[in-house]
Short mmCIF file of C-alpha atoms in Angstrom, two decimals:
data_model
loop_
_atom_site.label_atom_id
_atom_site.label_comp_id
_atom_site.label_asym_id
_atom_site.label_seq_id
_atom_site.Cartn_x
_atom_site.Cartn_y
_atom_site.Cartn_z
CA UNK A 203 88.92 -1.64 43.07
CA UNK A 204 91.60 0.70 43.97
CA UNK A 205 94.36 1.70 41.96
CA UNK A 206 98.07 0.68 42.68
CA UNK A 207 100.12 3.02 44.47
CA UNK A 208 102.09 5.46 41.89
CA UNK A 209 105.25 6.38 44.88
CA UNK A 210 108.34 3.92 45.01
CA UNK A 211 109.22 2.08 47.97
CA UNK A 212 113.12 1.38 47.76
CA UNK A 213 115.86 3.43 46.51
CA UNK A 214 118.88 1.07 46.50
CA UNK A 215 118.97 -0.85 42.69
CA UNK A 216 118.58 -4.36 42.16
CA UNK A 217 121.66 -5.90 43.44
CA UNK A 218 122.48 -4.27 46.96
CA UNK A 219 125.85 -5.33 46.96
CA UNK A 220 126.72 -3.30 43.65
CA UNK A 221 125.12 0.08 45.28
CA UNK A 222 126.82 -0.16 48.86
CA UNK A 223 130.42 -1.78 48.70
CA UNK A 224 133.23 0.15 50.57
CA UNK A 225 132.30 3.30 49.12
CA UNK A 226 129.16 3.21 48.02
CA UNK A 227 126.29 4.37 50.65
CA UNK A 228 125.71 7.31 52.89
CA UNK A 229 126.80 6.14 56.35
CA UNK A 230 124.07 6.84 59.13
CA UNK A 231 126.63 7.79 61.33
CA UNK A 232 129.92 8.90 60.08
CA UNK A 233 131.48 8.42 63.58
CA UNK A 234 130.98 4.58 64.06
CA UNK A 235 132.47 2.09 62.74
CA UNK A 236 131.25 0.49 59.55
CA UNK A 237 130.02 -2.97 59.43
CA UNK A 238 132.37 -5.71 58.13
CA UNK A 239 130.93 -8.76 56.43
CA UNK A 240 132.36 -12.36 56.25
CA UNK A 241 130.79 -14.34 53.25
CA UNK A 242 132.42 -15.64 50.16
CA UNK A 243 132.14 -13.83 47.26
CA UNK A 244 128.94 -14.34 46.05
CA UNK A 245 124.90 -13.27 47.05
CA UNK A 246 124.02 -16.42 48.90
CA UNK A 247 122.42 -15.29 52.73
CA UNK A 248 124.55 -12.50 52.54
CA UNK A 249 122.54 -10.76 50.01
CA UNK A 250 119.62 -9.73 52.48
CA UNK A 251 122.53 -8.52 54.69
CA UNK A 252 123.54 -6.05 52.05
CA UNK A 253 119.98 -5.31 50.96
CA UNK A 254 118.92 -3.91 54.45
CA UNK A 255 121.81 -2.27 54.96
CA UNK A 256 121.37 -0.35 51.73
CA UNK A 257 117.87 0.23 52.67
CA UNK A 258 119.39 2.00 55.84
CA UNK A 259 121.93 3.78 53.94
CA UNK A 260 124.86 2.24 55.86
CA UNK A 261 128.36 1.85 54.63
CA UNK A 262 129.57 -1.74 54.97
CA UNK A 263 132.96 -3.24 54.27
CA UNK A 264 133.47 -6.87 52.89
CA UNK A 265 135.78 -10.02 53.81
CA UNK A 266 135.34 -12.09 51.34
CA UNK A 267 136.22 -16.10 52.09
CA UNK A 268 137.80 -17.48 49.14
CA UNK A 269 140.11 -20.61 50.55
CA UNK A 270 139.55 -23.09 53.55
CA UNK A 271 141.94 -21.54 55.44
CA UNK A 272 140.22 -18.29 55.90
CA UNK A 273 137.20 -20.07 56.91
CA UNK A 274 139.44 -21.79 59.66
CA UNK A 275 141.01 -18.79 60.77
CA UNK A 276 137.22 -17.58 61.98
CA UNK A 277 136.27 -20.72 63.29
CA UNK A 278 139.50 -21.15 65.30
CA UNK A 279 139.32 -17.74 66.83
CA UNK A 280 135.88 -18.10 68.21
CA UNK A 281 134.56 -15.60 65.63
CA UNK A 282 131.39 -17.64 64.79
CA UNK A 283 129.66 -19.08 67.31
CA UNK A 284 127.69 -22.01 65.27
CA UNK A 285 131.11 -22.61 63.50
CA UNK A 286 129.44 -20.91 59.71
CA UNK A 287 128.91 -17.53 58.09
CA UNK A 288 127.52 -15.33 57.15
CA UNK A 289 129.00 -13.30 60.17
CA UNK A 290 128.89 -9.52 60.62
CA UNK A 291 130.92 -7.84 62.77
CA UNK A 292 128.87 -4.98 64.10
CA UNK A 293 128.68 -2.57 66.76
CA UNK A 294 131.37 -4.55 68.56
CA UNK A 295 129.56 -7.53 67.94
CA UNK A 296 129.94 -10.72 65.76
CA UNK A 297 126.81 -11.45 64.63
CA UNK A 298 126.00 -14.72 63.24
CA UNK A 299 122.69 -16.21 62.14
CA UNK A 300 120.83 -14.66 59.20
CA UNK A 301 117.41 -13.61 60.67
CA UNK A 302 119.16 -12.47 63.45
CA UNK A 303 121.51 -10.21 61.77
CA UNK A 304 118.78 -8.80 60.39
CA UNK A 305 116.59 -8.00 62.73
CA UNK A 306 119.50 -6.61 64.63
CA UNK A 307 120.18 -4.04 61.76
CA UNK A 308 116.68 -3.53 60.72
CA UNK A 309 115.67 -2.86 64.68
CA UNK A 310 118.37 -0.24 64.71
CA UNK A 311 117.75 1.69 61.52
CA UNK A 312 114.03 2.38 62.45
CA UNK A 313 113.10 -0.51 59.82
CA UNK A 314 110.85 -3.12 62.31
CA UNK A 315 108.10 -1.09 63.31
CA UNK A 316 106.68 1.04 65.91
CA UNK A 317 105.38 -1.29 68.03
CA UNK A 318 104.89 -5.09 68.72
CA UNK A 319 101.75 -5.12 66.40
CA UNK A 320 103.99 -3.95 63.69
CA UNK A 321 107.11 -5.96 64.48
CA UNK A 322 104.85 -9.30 64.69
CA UNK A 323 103.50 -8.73 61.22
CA UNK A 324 107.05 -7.69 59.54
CA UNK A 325 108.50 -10.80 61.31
CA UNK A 326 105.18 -13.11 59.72
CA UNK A 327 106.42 -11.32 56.29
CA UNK A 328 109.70 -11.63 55.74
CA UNK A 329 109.85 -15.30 57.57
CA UNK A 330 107.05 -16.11 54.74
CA UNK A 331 109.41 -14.27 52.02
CA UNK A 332 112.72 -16.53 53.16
CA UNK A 333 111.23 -19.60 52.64
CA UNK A 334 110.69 -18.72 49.14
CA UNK A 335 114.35 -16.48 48.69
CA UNK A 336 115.38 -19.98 50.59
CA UNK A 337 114.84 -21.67 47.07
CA UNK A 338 116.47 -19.44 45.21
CA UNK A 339 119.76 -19.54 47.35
CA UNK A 340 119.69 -23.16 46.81
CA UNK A 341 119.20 -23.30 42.72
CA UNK A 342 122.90 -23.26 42.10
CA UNK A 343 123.78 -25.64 44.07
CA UNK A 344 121.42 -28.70 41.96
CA UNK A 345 122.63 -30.59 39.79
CA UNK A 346 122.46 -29.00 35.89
CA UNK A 347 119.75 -31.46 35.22
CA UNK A 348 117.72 -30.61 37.92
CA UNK A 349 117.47 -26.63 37.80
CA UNK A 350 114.60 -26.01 35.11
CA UNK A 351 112.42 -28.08 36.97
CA UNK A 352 113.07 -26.46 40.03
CA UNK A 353 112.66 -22.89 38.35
CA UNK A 354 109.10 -24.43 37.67
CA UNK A 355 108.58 -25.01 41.19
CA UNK A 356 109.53 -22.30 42.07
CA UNK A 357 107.20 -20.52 39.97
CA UNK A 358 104.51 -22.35 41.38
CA UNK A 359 105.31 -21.52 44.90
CA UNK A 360 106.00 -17.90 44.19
CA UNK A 361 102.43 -17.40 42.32
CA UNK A 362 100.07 -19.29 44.10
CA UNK A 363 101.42 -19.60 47.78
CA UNK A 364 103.51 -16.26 48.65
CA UNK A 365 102.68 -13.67 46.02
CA UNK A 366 98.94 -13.46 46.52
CA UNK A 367 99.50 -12.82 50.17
CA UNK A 368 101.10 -9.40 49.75
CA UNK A 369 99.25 -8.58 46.70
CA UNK A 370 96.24 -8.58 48.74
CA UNK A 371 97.64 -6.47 51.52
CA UNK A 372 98.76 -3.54 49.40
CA UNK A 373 95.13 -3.78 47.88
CA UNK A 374 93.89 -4.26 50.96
CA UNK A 375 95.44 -1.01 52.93
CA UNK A 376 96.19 0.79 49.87
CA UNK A 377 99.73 1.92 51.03
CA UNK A 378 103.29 1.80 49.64
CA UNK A 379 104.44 -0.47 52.16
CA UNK A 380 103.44 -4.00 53.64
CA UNK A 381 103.28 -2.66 57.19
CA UNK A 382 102.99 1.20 58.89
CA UNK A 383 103.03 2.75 56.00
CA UNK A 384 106.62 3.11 55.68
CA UNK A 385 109.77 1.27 54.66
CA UNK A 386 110.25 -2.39 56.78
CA UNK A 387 112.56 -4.82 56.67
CA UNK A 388 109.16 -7.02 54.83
CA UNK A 389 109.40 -4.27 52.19
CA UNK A 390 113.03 -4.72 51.63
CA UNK A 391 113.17 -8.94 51.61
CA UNK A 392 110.27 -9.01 49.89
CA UNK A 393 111.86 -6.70 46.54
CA UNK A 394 114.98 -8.86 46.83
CA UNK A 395 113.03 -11.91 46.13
CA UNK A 396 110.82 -10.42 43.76
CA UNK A 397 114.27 -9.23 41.89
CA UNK A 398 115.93 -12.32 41.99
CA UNK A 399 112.71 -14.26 40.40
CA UNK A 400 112.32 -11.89 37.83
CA UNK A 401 115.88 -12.72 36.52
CA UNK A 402 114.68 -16.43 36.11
CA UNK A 403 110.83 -15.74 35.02
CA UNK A 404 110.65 -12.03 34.04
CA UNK A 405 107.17 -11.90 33.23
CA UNK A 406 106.30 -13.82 36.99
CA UNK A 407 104.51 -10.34 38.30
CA UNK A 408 102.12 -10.25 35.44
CA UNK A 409 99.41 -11.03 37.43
CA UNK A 410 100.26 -8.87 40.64
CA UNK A 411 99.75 -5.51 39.76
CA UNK A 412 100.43 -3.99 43.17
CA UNK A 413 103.38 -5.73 43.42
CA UNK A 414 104.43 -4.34 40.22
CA UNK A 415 104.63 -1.09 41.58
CA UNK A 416 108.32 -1.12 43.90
CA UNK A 417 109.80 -3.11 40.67
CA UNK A 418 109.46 -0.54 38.14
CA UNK A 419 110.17 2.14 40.92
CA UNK A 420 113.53 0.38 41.70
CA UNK A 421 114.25 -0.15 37.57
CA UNK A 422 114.23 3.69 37.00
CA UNK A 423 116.91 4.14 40.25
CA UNK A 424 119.52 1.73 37.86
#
């Protein structure tokens, strides 16, 4: 059986947003402009935004909606073309759509593979690791009553339908990342999930040693 890989897989710490606001990443290129984001103030689907932007080492700058009215203001400029956030102004773009923001940044920063074997499987991963990170956005939001049943569920999900998947691909390939052997966007969704779970049910990779690897690398970067 072969042993877990020893060599981390992410740099950025837990929460994405905390290591790259205004000032807090390495811009890829000092000359262009840095992203702006549009989200209220809180993780929500704006979270993975920040996470693979971190990954890439790319300033960002925030907007954060905190009344009606700023919502409006977007809306009745044309700024979002489904009428909702997140949005990301980009590259003289407004980007709206979560998977599509990402694949946008992820595509650019070298993070989507070298070829359409490699983009195909990312895009199988992290589709498979939103539907999970999909509960998690949604916990808040139940009622009180509701949410330590749902954490349950979750839990159930998490180790029997999504978790053995990966574990068995780093065992399978032996490498440090899901895909090419180098940092994806599946690598970076995937930690964000694991992340967020482990704040609800820290002991949930017990079982998944491979996967325990990138968590304890990204604990000693805090």
């Amino acid at each position: 059986m072969p042993e877990p890989p020893a060599s981390p897989i992410l740099r950025p710490r837990a929460d994405a947003s905390a290591v790259c606001r205004p000032a807090g990443c390495r811009s890829a290129s000092a000359m262009a402009a840095r992203p702006r984001l549009h989200y209220p103030n809180g993780r929500g689907r704006m979270e993975s935004v920040r996470w693979v932007l971190a990954a890439a080492g790319v300033e960002f700058d925030e907007e954060f909606l905190e009344t009606k009215e700023q919502l409006q203001k977007l809306q009745d400029g044309e700024h979002l073309l489904f009428q909702q956030v997140p949005m990301v102004e980009i590259d003289g773009m407004k980007l709206v759509q979560t998977r599509s923001i990402l694949h946008y940044i992820a595509e650019k920063h070298q993070l989507f593979g070298k070829d359409l074997k490699e983009r195909t499987l990312i895009d199988m991963y992290v589709e498979g690791t939103l539907d999970l990170l999909e509960m998690l956005i949604m916990h808040p939001f139940l009622k009180p009553e509701d949410q330590p049943k749902e954490v349950v569920h979750m839990a159930q999900k998490a180790i029997i339908r999504y978790f053995p998947v990966f574990e068995k691909v780093l065992r399978g390939h032996g490498q440090n990342f899901l895909v090419g052997n180098q940092l994806s966007l599946a690598d970076v969704i995937l930690l964000q999930t694991i992340l967020a779970l482990e704040e609800k049910i820290p002991n949930i990779l017990s079982t998944f040693p491979f996967l325990q690897v990138p968590v304890f690398a990204l604990s000693q970067q805090r």
